[in-house]
XYZ file of N, CA and C in Angstrom:
771
model
N 77.417 212.303 -84.735
C 77.754 212.718 -86.272
C 76.840 212.360 -87.109
N 76.001 213.030 -87.794
C 75.182 212.340 -88.635
C 75.936 211.745 -89.892
N 75.435 210.253 -90.068
C 76.111 209.649 -90.899
C 75.645 209.715 -92.211
N 75.914 210.719 -93.228
C 75.564 210.790 -94.662
C 75.849 210.061 -95.403
N 74.680 209.556 -95.894
C 74.720 208.227 -97.415
C 75.450 208.684 -98.117
N 76.233 208.309 -98.800
C 77.182 208.091 -100.259
C 76.829 207.241 -101.044
N 76.369 207.206 -102.115
C 76.118 206.467 -103.434
C 77.426 205.659 -103.645
N 77.861 204.863 -103.817
C 78.660 203.738 -104.255
C 78.449 203.242 -105.681
N 78.944 203.295 -106.808
C 78.462 202.393 -108.007
C 79.306 201.626 -108.320
N 79.466 200.543 -107.661
C 80.130 199.154 -108.122
C 80.293 198.721 -109.503
N 80.899 198.177 -110.484
C 80.509 197.805 -111.768
C 80.595 196.134 -111.844
N 81.122 195.629 -111.066
C 81.748 194.112 -111.140
C 81.908 193.529 -109.690
N 82.355 192.466 -109.931
C 82.190 191.411 -108.309
C 83.630 191.953 -107.682
N 84.378 191.652 -108.485
C 85.876 192.278 -107.545
C 86.356 193.507 -107.555
N 85.391 194.299 -107.724
C 86.233 195.456 -107.770
C 84.972 196.732 -106.880
N 84.848 196.165 -105.377
C 84.513 196.659 -104.666
C 85.080 198.107 -104.108
N 84.359 198.823 -102.871
C 85.179 199.835 -102.427
C 86.230 199.836 -101.496
N 86.388 198.686 -101.019
C 87.951 198.615 -100.260
C 88.411 199.472 -99.001
N 88.985 199.769 -99.264
C 90.058 200.803 -98.273
C 89.190 202.230 -98.631
N 88.791 202.587 -99.883
C 88.080 203.717 -99.638
C 86.913 203.765 -98.946
N 86.088 202.557 -99.048
C 84.628 202.316 -98.465
C 85.144 202.359 -97.025
N 86.253 201.632 -96.214
C 86.200 201.470 -94.871
C 86.742 202.627 -94.226
N 87.705 203.750 -94.727
C 87.984 204.947 -94.196
C 87.098 206.106 -94.363
N 85.645 205.505 -95.281
C 84.320 206.584 -95.263
C 83.528 206.029 -94.077
N 83.185 204.580 -93.962
C 82.633 204.314 -92.475
C 83.667 204.954 -91.386
N 84.896 204.648 -91.166
C 85.516 205.222 -90.332
C 85.422 206.574 -89.791
N 85.271 207.915 -90.809
C 84.742 209.411 -90.815
C 83.726 209.073 -90.018
N 82.610 208.055 -90.192
C 81.289 208.582 -89.996
C 79.862 208.538 -91.262
N 80.449 208.607 -92.257
C 79.389 208.617 -93.714
C 79.314 206.917 -93.657
N 78.149 207.120 -94.478
C 77.508 205.583 -94.977
C 76.993 205.575 -96.435
N 78.485 204.743 -96.574
C 78.582 204.328 -98.088
C 77.510 203.345 -98.631
N 76.716 203.379 -99.481
C 75.604 202.634 -100.227
C 75.946 201.788 -101.299
N 76.955 200.846 -101.541
C 77.013 199.925 -102.531
C 75.829 199.790 -103.553
N 75.677 200.147 -104.660
C 74.546 199.774 -105.209
C 75.458 198.604 -106.438
N 74.716 197.743 -107.184
C 75.465 196.702 -107.971
C 74.613 196.839 -109.405
N 74.750 197.682 -110.475
C 73.539 197.809 -111.827
C 74.050 196.722 -112.286
N 74.864 195.613 -112.023
C 75.353 194.577 -113.257
C 74.503 193.783 -112.754
N 74.008 193.581 -111.263
C 73.366 192.239 -110.886
C 71.665 192.650 -111.426
N 71.450 193.989 -111.651
C 70.324 193.833 -111.920
C 69.636 195.134 -111.156
N 70.571 195.867 -109.908
C 69.788 196.512 -109.413
C 69.758 198.217 -109.698
N 68.604 198.955 -109.736
C 68.400 199.946 -110.315
C 69.349 200.759 -109.695
N 69.693 202.107 -110.539
C 70.421 203.140 -109.762
C 69.444 203.867 -109.500
N 69.577 205.071 -108.446
C 68.776 206.284 -108.399
C 68.363 207.083 -109.153
N 67.142 207.562 -109.297
C 66.996 208.195 -110.666
C 67.538 209.575 -110.512
N 67.735 209.758 -109.605
C 68.128 211.102 -109.139
C 69.388 211.513 -107.712
N 70.165 212.546 -107.516
C 70.850 212.223 -106.257
C 70.130 213.047 -105.099
N 68.877 213.253 -105.216
C 68.420 214.057 -103.912
C 68.710 213.175 -103.025
N 68.591 213.710 -101.748
C 69.320 212.993 -100.277
C 70.678 212.034 -100.322
N 71.375 212.499 -101.425
C 72.648 211.623 -101.115
C 74.063 212.995 -100.632
N 74.781 212.133 -100.059
C 75.564 213.987 -99.360
C 76.581 213.487 -100.723
N 77.122 212.506 -101.452
C 78.380 212.070 -102.390
C 78.270 211.021 -103.132
N 78.858 210.786 -104.280
C 78.983 210.068 -105.264
C 80.320 209.653 -105.218
N 80.578 208.191 -105.397
C 81.584 207.624 -105.526
C 81.420 206.623 -106.626
N 82.300 206.512 -107.809
C 82.058 205.702 -109.102
C 83.020 204.828 -109.021
N 83.466 203.693 -109.008
C 84.471 202.526 -108.683
C 84.991 202.246 -110.403
N 86.003 201.323 -110.256
C 86.505 200.990 -111.405
C 86.171 199.755 -111.913
N 86.605 199.555 -112.881
C 85.813 197.970 -113.662
C 86.102 197.515 -115.268
N 86.129 196.735 -115.284
C 86.722 196.386 -116.579
C 86.041 196.832 -118.022
N 84.889 197.614 -118.217
C 84.100 197.772 -119.325
C 84.931 199.341 -119.827
N 84.728 199.565 -121.053
C 85.366 200.711 -121.327
C 84.072 201.765 -121.168
N 84.531 203.319 -120.921
C 83.691 203.953 -120.488
C 82.543 204.290 -121.413
N 82.859 203.839 -122.663
C 81.666 204.226 -123.636
C 81.037 202.969 -124.117
N 81.260 201.624 -123.336
C 80.781 200.483 -123.416
C 79.463 200.228 -123.112
N 77.867 200.958 -123.665
C 76.937 200.512 -123.181
C 76.483 199.449 -123.774
N 76.984 199.065 -124.373
C 76.279 197.467 -124.958
C 76.660 196.309 -123.896
N 77.810 196.273 -123.171
C 78.297 195.819 -121.827
C 77.860 195.798 -120.396
N 77.738 197.564 -120.561
C 77.572 197.538 -119.576
C 75.951 198.683 -119.616
N 74.693 198.324 -119.658
C 73.855 199.252 -120.064
C 73.518 200.500 -119.241
N 74.114 200.210 -118.263
C 73.985 200.933 -117.226
C 74.981 202.328 -116.945
N 75.565 202.461 -117.774
C 76.757 203.528 -117.783
C 75.875 204.687 -118.115
N 75.197 205.082 -119.329
C 74.369 206.611 -119.655
C 73.530 207.094 -117.914
N 73.350 205.962 -117.795
C 72.414 206.440 -116.379
C 73.966 207.056 -114.965
N 75.200 206.345 -115.259
C 76.133 206.512 -114.039
C 76.778 208.210 -115.141
N 77.039 208.033 -115.953
C 77.053 209.806 -116.846
C 75.845 210.559 -116.259
N 75.028 210.548 -116.791
C 73.890 211.227 -116.234
C 74.159 211.922 -114.814
N 74.288 211.236 -113.899
C 74.728 210.980 -112.315
C 75.963 211.929 -112.193
N 77.009 211.303 -112.789
C 77.863 212.609 -112.878
C 77.824 213.690 -113.195
N 76.989 214.086 -114.185
C 76.761 215.597 -114.792
C 75.866 216.017 -113.299
N 75.053 215.356 -112.877
C 74.217 216.050 -112.058
C 74.919 216.472 -110.335
N 75.980 215.818 -110.504
C 76.549 215.665 -109.530
C 77.212 217.199 -109.219
N 78.320 217.172 -110.660
C 79.021 218.321 -110.688
C 78.732 219.390 -110.834
N 77.538 219.286 -111.616
C 76.204 220.883 -111.718
C 75.854 221.348 -110.532
N 75.578 220.212 -109.379
C 74.867 220.643 -108.197
C 76.291 220.857 -107.118
N 77.483 220.486 -107.461
C 78.151 220.545 -106.386
C 78.498 219.677 -105.293
N 78.161 218.792 -105.795
C 78.032 217.422 -104.903
C 79.697 216.574 -104.758
N 79.821 216.219 -103.759
C 81.435 215.700 -103.880
C 81.101 214.482 -104.785
N 82.337 214.310 -105.593
C 82.324 213.366 -106.475
C 83.782 212.793 -106.461
N 83.932 211.330 -106.311
C 85.304 210.547 -106.612
C 85.239 209.636 -107.486
N 85.563 209.676 -108.435
C 85.970 208.411 -109.813
C 86.950 208.208 -109.715
N 86.924 206.478 -109.652
C 88.300 205.568 -109.389
C 88.246 205.126 -110.750
N 89.312 205.261 -111.352
C 89.617 204.358 -112.615
C 88.838 204.254 -113.664
N 87.939 203.697 -113.966
C 86.884 203.422 -114.713
C 86.231 204.558 -114.356
N 85.288 205.129 -112.907
C 84.860 206.021 -112.666
C 85.276 207.524 -112.875
N 87.082 207.557 -113.015
C 87.593 208.822 -113.634
C 87.018 208.849 -114.686
N 87.273 207.733 -115.738
C 86.978 207.913 -117.218
C 85.613 208.385 -117.453
N 85.122 207.766 -116.719
C 83.685 208.296 -117.146
C 82.983 209.495 -116.329
N 83.756 210.452 -115.610
C 83.670 211.404 -115.242
C 84.453 212.613 -116.802
N 85.892 212.304 -117.268
C 86.166 212.815 -118.756
C 85.231 212.603 -119.432
N 84.603 211.531 -119.925
C 83.921 211.575 -121.034
C 82.461 212.027 -120.930
N 82.242 212.196 -119.898
C 80.530 212.513 -119.192
C 80.754 213.821 -119.352
N 82.051 214.818 -119.160
C 82.001 216.338 -119.267
C 82.889 217.203 -120.100
N 83.312 216.262 -121.254
C 83.574 216.428 -122.496
C 85.113 216.396 -122.674
N 85.716 215.796 -121.574
C 87.359 215.389 -122.475
C 86.640 214.104 -123.178
N 88.477 212.915 -123.167
C 88.447 212.394 -124.088
C 88.995 211.292 -123.656
N 88.448 209.854 -123.589
C 89.330 208.571 -123.225
C 90.007 207.801 -124.186
N 91.316 207.208 -124.258
C 91.187 206.515 -125.680
C 92.210 205.145 -124.965
N 92.125 204.433 -125.641
C 93.399 202.645 -125.138
C 94.477 203.271 -125.089
N 95.096 202.736 -124.569
C 96.612 203.262 -124.240
C 97.455 202.496 -125.649
N 98.027 202.947 -125.716
C 98.677 202.380 -127.555
C 100.337 201.601 -126.920
N 101.014 202.179 -125.595
C 101.667 201.223 -125.164
C 101.302 200.167 -123.968
N 99.994 199.869 -123.770
C 99.477 198.559 -123.507
C 99.456 199.377 -121.703
N 98.772 197.637 -120.983
C 98.096 198.418 -119.834
C 99.539 198.720 -118.631
N 98.700 199.931 -117.920
C 99.596 200.054 -116.706
C 99.327 199.269 -115.544
N 100.154 198.827 -114.628
C 99.941 197.658 -113.926
C 101.006 197.806 -112.766
N 100.937 197.592 -111.437
C 101.609 197.721 -110.086
C 101.600 198.677 -109.344
N 102.322 199.175 -108.939
C 102.498 200.489 -107.943
C 103.509 201.318 -108.637
N 102.873 202.446 -108.926
C 103.674 203.492 -109.534
C 103.485 205.116 -109.247
N 105.120 205.434 -109.030
C 104.876 207.094 -108.471
C 104.387 207.743 -108.959
N 104.285 209.069 -108.479
C 103.354 209.914 -109.020
C 104.022 210.994 -108.800
N 103.423 212.013 -109.575
C 104.341 213.295 -109.068
C 103.188 214.534 -109.197
N 103.421 215.496 -108.241
C 102.305 216.548 -108.123
C 102.393 217.661 -108.932
N 101.171 218.286 -109.439
C 100.917 219.028 -110.450
C 100.888 220.302 -109.842
N 101.134 221.445 -109.856
C 100.780 222.904 -109.016
C 99.645 222.941 -108.682
N 98.605 222.424 -109.296
C 96.921 222.524 -108.857
C 96.948 221.672 -108.197
N 97.769 220.710 -107.195
C 97.860 220.065 -105.763
C 98.024 220.732 -104.694
N 98.750 221.978 -104.791
C 99.245 222.640 -103.995
C 97.801 222.915 -103.302
N 97.001 223.700 -103.530
C 95.655 224.167 -102.816
C 94.690 223.249 -102.595
N 94.708 221.918 -103.305
C 93.382 220.705 -103.402
C 93.222 220.759 -102.012
N 91.759 220.994 -101.555
C 91.337 220.197 -100.387
C 91.490 218.967 -99.890
N 91.621 217.943 -101.054
C 92.021 216.225 -101.206
C 92.619 215.402 -101.437
N 93.753 216.343 -102.685
C 94.969 215.628 -102.904
C 96.047 216.618 -102.899
N 96.347 217.653 -101.634
C 96.919 218.338 -101.428
C 97.843 218.078 -100.644
N 97.423 216.883 -99.879
C 98.447 216.466 -99.132
C 99.180 215.091 -99.645
N 99.126 214.374 -100.530
C 99.762 213.614 -101.220
C 100.930 213.954 -101.340
N 102.689 213.441 -100.451
C 103.581 213.505 -101.163
C 104.159 213.645 -102.362
N 105.086 213.925 -102.745
C 105.967 213.743 -104.045
C 106.226 212.262 -104.428
N 106.238 211.748 -105.358
C 106.580 210.411 -105.227
C 106.104 209.195 -104.488
N 104.536 209.577 -104.386
C 103.782 208.896 -103.545
C 103.166 207.398 -104.909
N 103.554 206.201 -104.009
C 102.900 205.101 -104.590
C 101.601 204.994 -104.849
N 100.854 204.444 -106.396
C 100.140 204.519 -106.402
C 99.803 202.677 -106.906
N 98.437 202.172 -107.096
C 97.942 200.703 -107.427
C 97.526 201.404 -108.797
N 97.981 200.306 -109.856
C 97.253 200.833 -111.302
C 96.864 199.554 -111.840
N 96.049 199.776 -112.486
C 95.529 198.464 -113.185
C 94.729 199.257 -114.550
N 95.292 199.167 -115.768
C 94.388 199.709 -116.484
C 94.953 199.977 -117.711
N 93.931 200.107 -118.936
C 94.199 199.778 -120.230
C 94.001 200.998 -121.045
N 92.968 201.953 -120.282
C 92.353 203.036 -121.010
C 92.754 204.075 -120.208
N 93.054 205.537 -120.497
C 93.339 206.452 -120.054
C 92.781 207.624 -120.488
N 92.628 209.091 -119.990
C 92.276 209.867 -120.619
C 93.349 210.617 -121.093
N 92.891 210.841 -122.411
C 94.302 211.917 -123.460
C 93.622 213.258 -123.218
N 92.335 213.885 -123.036
C 92.217 215.020 -122.643
C 91.404 214.939 -121.239
N 91.322 216.180 -120.812
C 90.527 216.289 -119.636
C 89.231 217.309 -119.601
N 88.335 217.513 -119.071
C 87.235 218.177 -119.557
C 87.428 219.955 -119.205
N 86.852 220.495 -119.913
C 86.996 221.736 -119.857
C 87.147 222.312 -118.674
N 88.088 223.395 -118.109
C 88.251 223.843 -116.998
C 88.569 222.798 -115.661
N 89.089 221.647 -116.221
C 89.296 220.849 -114.781
C 91.172 221.034 -114.739
N 91.223 220.716 -113.365
C 92.383 220.831 -112.905
C 93.744 220.155 -112.834
N 94.152 219.745 -113.476
C 95.402 218.198 -113.426
C 95.735 218.455 -111.748
N 96.110 217.342 -111.273
C 96.605 217.336 -109.357
C 97.834 216.444 -109.480
N 98.123 215.463 -110.559
C 98.927 214.405 -110.028
C 99.281 213.869 -111.498
N 100.326 213.156 -111.870
C 100.605 212.970 -113.295
C 101.715 211.641 -112.830
N 102.187 210.749 -113.694
C 102.838 209.995 -113.888
C 103.666 209.881 -114.996
N 104.731 208.700 -115.199
C 105.643 209.330 -115.866
C 104.925 208.965 -117.466
N 104.280 207.642 -117.339
C 103.686 206.875 -118.163
C 102.347 207.144 -118.608
N 101.361 207.978 -117.616
C 99.970 208.563 -117.930
C 100.108 210.274 -116.882
N 99.639 210.671 -118.245
C 99.830 212.111 -117.905
C 98.746 212.461 -116.789
N 97.715 211.997 -116.770
C 96.183 212.629 -116.153
C 95.930 211.500 -114.849
N 96.692 211.335 -113.887
C 96.202 210.299 -112.750
C 95.712 210.908 -111.642
N 95.191 212.406 -111.745
C 94.157 213.012 -110.890
C 94.096 214.542 -111.200
N 92.657 214.271 -111.214
C 92.363 215.857 -111.572
C 91.102 216.130 -110.949
N 90.828 217.152 -110.961
C 89.321 218.161 -110.118
C 88.579 218.939 -111.339
N 87.323 218.468 -110.924
C 86.199 219.439 -112.203
C 85.611 220.617 -110.808
N 85.678 221.497 -111.193
C 84.660 221.966 -110.405
C 85.015 222.450 -108.825
N 84.396 222.961 -107.799
C 85.048 222.816 -106.083
C 85.419 221.367 -105.546
N 84.320 220.091 -106.366
C 84.355 219.036 -105.390
C 84.198 217.694 -105.670
N 84.379 217.620 -107.145
C 84.657 216.643 -107.783
C 86.186 216.353 -108.791
N 86.433 215.016 -107.674
C 87.791 214.471 -108.284
C 87.417 213.206 -109.196
N 88.719 212.781 -110.152
C 89.076 211.742 -111.058
C 90.124 211.585 -110.586
N 90.520 209.809 -110.074
C 91.822 209.408 -110.330
C 91.719 208.255 -111.368
N 92.911 207.727 -112.304
C 93.304 207.415 -112.769
C 93.585 205.690 -112.216
N 94.177 205.754 -110.992
C 94.960 204.850 -110.225
C 93.591 204.443 -108.891
N 93.983 202.864 -108.555
C 93.304 202.760 -107.206
C 93.054 202.933 -105.970
N 92.980 203.754 -105.390
C 93.610 204.214 -104.009
C 92.603 203.153 -102.913
N 91.448 202.294 -103.855
C 90.693 201.420 -102.738
C 91.624 199.906 -102.669
N 92.379 199.644 -103.024
C 93.038 197.995 -103.437
C 94.187 197.966 -103.090
N 94.387 196.778 -102.449
C 96.013 196.066 -102.227
C 96.438 195.271 -102.589
N 97.355 194.354 -102.205
C 97.825 193.175 -103.392
C 96.787 192.542 -103.247
N 95.758 191.892 -102.395
C 94.963 190.803 -102.550
C 93.963 190.596 -103.656
N 93.721 192.283 -104.041
C 92.488 192.670 -105.159
C 93.649 192.522 -106.774
N 94.604 193.027 -106.387
C 95.602 192.693 -107.443
C 95.834 191.619 -108.056
N 96.006 190.855 -106.757
C 96.284 189.334 -107.683
C 94.981 188.961 -107.749
N 93.920 189.297 -107.120
C 92.380 188.537 -107.998
C 92.682 189.008 -109.382
N 92.676 190.308 -109.902
C 92.769 190.619 -111.574
C 93.801 189.780 -112.136
N 94.895 189.829 -111.711
C 95.729 188.981 -112.515
C 95.305 187.895 -112.754
N 94.534 187.030 -112.239
C 94.416 185.750 -111.891
C 93.075 185.446 -113.357
N 92.449 186.787 -113.668
C 91.721 186.845 -114.869
C 92.350 187.321 -115.867
N 92.889 188.834 -115.623
C 93.733 189.751 -116.605
C 94.911 189.218 -117.028
N 95.444 188.594 -115.982
C 97.025 188.192 -116.134
C 97.612 187.849 -117.702
N 97.052 186.887 -118.059
C 97.240 186.059 -119.498
C 97.390 187.474 -120.870
N 96.346 188.308 -120.939
C 96.790 189.435 -121.460
C 97.436 190.516 -121.273
N 97.968 190.930 -120.231
C 98.354 191.782 -119.575
C 100.018 191.289 -120.131
N 100.520 189.808 -119.446
C 101.859 189.397 -120.621
C 101.973 189.365 -121.587
N 100.630 189.209 -122.532
C 100.838 188.948 -124.271
C 101.059 190.791 -124.828
N 100.588 191.717 -123.643
C 101.176 193.215 -124.416
C 102.193 193.350 -123.491
N 102.992 192.849 -122.928
C 104.210 193.263 -122.662
C 104.123 193.588 -121.379
N 103.044 193.589 -120.554
C 103.472 193.876 -118.981
C 103.510 192.462 -118.029
N 103.657 192.809 -116.890
C 104.303 191.618 -116.144
C 103.525 191.394 -114.316
N 102.148 190.652 -114.842
C 101.146 190.973 -113.360
C 102.052 190.049 -112.436
N 102.988 189.598 -112.546
C 103.296 188.961 -111.197
C 104.080 189.638 -109.922
N 104.720 191.010 -111.205
C 106.013 191.622 -110.398
C 105.037 192.908 -110.189
N 103.561 193.266 -110.668
C 102.961 194.263 -110.178
C 102.091 193.495 -108.851
N 102.415 192.741 -108.822
C 101.103 191.835 -107.118
C 102.213 192.365 -106.481
N 103.582 191.595 -106.441
C 105.090 192.160 -105.480
C 104.794 193.337 -105.084
N 104.846 194.210 -106.564
C 105.408 195.833 -105.939
C 103.932 196.723 -105.233
N 102.875 195.983 -105.351
C 101.621 196.921 -104.679
C 101.702 196.333 -102.911
N 101.924 194.575 -103.286
C 102.039 194.185 -101.696
C 103.090 195.175 -100.982
N 104.694 195.100 -101.275
C 105.633 195.737 -100.979
C 105.354 197.356 -100.389
N 104.124 197.889 -101.470
C 103.914 199.257 -101.006
C 102.689 199.502 -100.311
N 102.248 197.956 -99.300
C 100.645 198.420 -98.611
C 100.627 199.343 -97.763
N 101.745 198.948 -96.616
C 101.579 200.463 -95.782
C 101.651 201.896 -96.060
N 102.397 202.484 -97.411
C 102.342 203.683 -97.481
C 100.868 203.808 -98.319
N 100.533 202.753 -99.134
C 99.510 203.103 -100.164
C 98.141 203.020 -98.751
N 98.137 202.069 -97.682
C 97.008 202.501 -96.341
C 96.780 204.192 -96.267
N 98.496 204.223 -95.862
C 98.708 206.008 -95.474
C 98.222 206.852 -96.004
N 98.499 206.522 -97.301
C 98.081 207.937 -98.283
C 97.183 207.587 -98.851
N 96.722 206.607 -99.314
C 95.203 207.261 -99.781
C 93.920 207.088 -98.521
N 94.169 206.168 -97.881
C 93.545 206.523 -96.658
C 93.105 207.977 -96.093
N 94.336 208.733 -96.140
C 94.216 210.024 -95.835
C 93.474 210.829 -96.902
N 93.818 210.365 -97.810
C 93.167 211.315 -99.125
C 91.751 211.131 -99.227
N 91.201 209.870 -98.747
C 89.675 209.398 -98.436
C 89.506 209.930 -97.628
N 89.839 209.649 -96.090
C 89.321 211.316 -94.939
C 89.391 212.476 -95.322
N 89.925 213.113 -96.011
C 90.084 214.500 -96.592
C 88.467 214.761 -97.513
N 88.463 213.531 -98.284
C 87.243 213.724 -99.598
C 85.919 213.504 -98.143
N 86.251 212.612 -97.409
C 85.064 212.195 -96.191
C 84.407 213.941 -95.905
N 85.981 214.540 -95.296
C 85.578 216.324 -94.935
C 84.804 216.957 -95.909
N 84.985 217.013 -96.626
C 84.899 217.845 -98.142
C 83.117 217.187 -98.125
N 82.924 215.956 -97.987
C 81.313 215.642 -97.857
C 80.369 216.003 -96.655
N 80.867 215.698 -95.821
C 80.597 216.164 -94.595
C 80.238 217.995 -94.376
N 81.392 218.763 -94.711
C 81.286 220.222 -94.804
C 80.037 220.302 -95.821
N 79.924 220.144 -96.858
C 79.268 220.466 -97.771
C 78.165 220.209 -97.333
N 77.475 218.481 -96.629
C 76.126 218.433 -96.590
C 75.541 219.360 -95.313
N 76.873 219.433 -94.298
C 76.411 219.920 -93.215
C 76.285 221.540 -93.508
N 76.915 222.321 -94.197
C 76.661 223.836 -94.969
C 75.351 223.801 -95.834
N 74.683 222.741 -96.091
C 73.395 223.072 -96.737
C 72.464 222.647 -96.447
N 72.513 222.465 -95.329
C 71.158 222.165 -93.862
C 71.059 223.421 -93.067
N 72.481 224.231 -93.029
C 72.415 224.862 -92.044
C 71.582 226.039 -92.746
N 71.001 226.925 -91.336
C 70.234 228.328 -91.719
C 71.519 229.227 -92.386
N 70.514 229.984 -93.107
C 70.789 231.363 -93.584
C 71.796 231.911 -92.313
N 73.177 232.457 -92.783
C 73.301 232.827 -91.649
C 74.683 232.519 -91.144
N 74.454 231.168 -90.794
C 75.138 229.979 -90.266
C 76.571 230.064 -90.706
N 77.597 230.118 -89.878
C 79.107 230.266 -90.892
C 79.114 228.585 -91.722
N 78.712 227.960 -90.892
C 78.786 226.569 -91.606
C 78.010 226.696 -93.314
N 76.935 227.166 -93.474
C 76.140 227.721 -94.355
C 77.524 227.972 -95.608
N 78.225 229.120 -94.946
C 78.860 230.053 -96.084
C 80.010 228.808 -96.477
N 80.504 228.023 -95.674
C 81.850 226.852 -96.041
C 80.850 226.135 -96.823
N 80.016 225.779 -97.046
C 79.752 224.603 -98.003
C 79.088 225.513 -99.430
N 79.312 226.167 -99.605
C 78.935 227.218 -100.597
C 79.959 227.802 -100.945
N 81.194 227.206 -100.667
C 82.425 228.239 -101.652
C 82.619 227.930 -103.306
């Protein structure tokens, strides 16, 4: 199996690829993490990459002063979507996708959403190749102050929550954004609570309950979001191998749906 390279953009030290990165490697892919906050250069384009994973982080998706690499990330997202390259945007990554493609992101008036939160399937999920198998009521780890208030044109909403209308969406055939954190488990939530907990409490949230709820949900989180990652990995492989197949090969047709 070819270890197709996946560009992973990490925005800060405590927000790595976690479970998603593990499952990509288990699926035979080669996630390669770039750390632009350390001064590492992001690629000028996506030539040679089989997929793009944009992780979460504390900056607002428009805060180019605090995170001066964000314009390059938004440009890479637009390039990937235009080329049909598989994309997964996680929390901030999903918000960057919304903003880059013409939607709108805003601060949550009701304060941060934290902890394990049940999600609802929307009709668009029924035929979705990545989120189609997510069960009704699946729990997802949350830690976000901002959220999408309008999706990009032609985006398909896939999952919702009672307190957040756009928990997952797809743009085009191969670009997905999620508001939640499929990559994290309770230890990561506890680390975030260590720095962000006072602000969460001041806004009416309960970081201790958030940690406990994610820890209790860990077996389900591993199963559901691990399977989602495996489904995204399958899209990456099919797309990359279809693009490399000679004309007339059935794999080529699958890669150009």
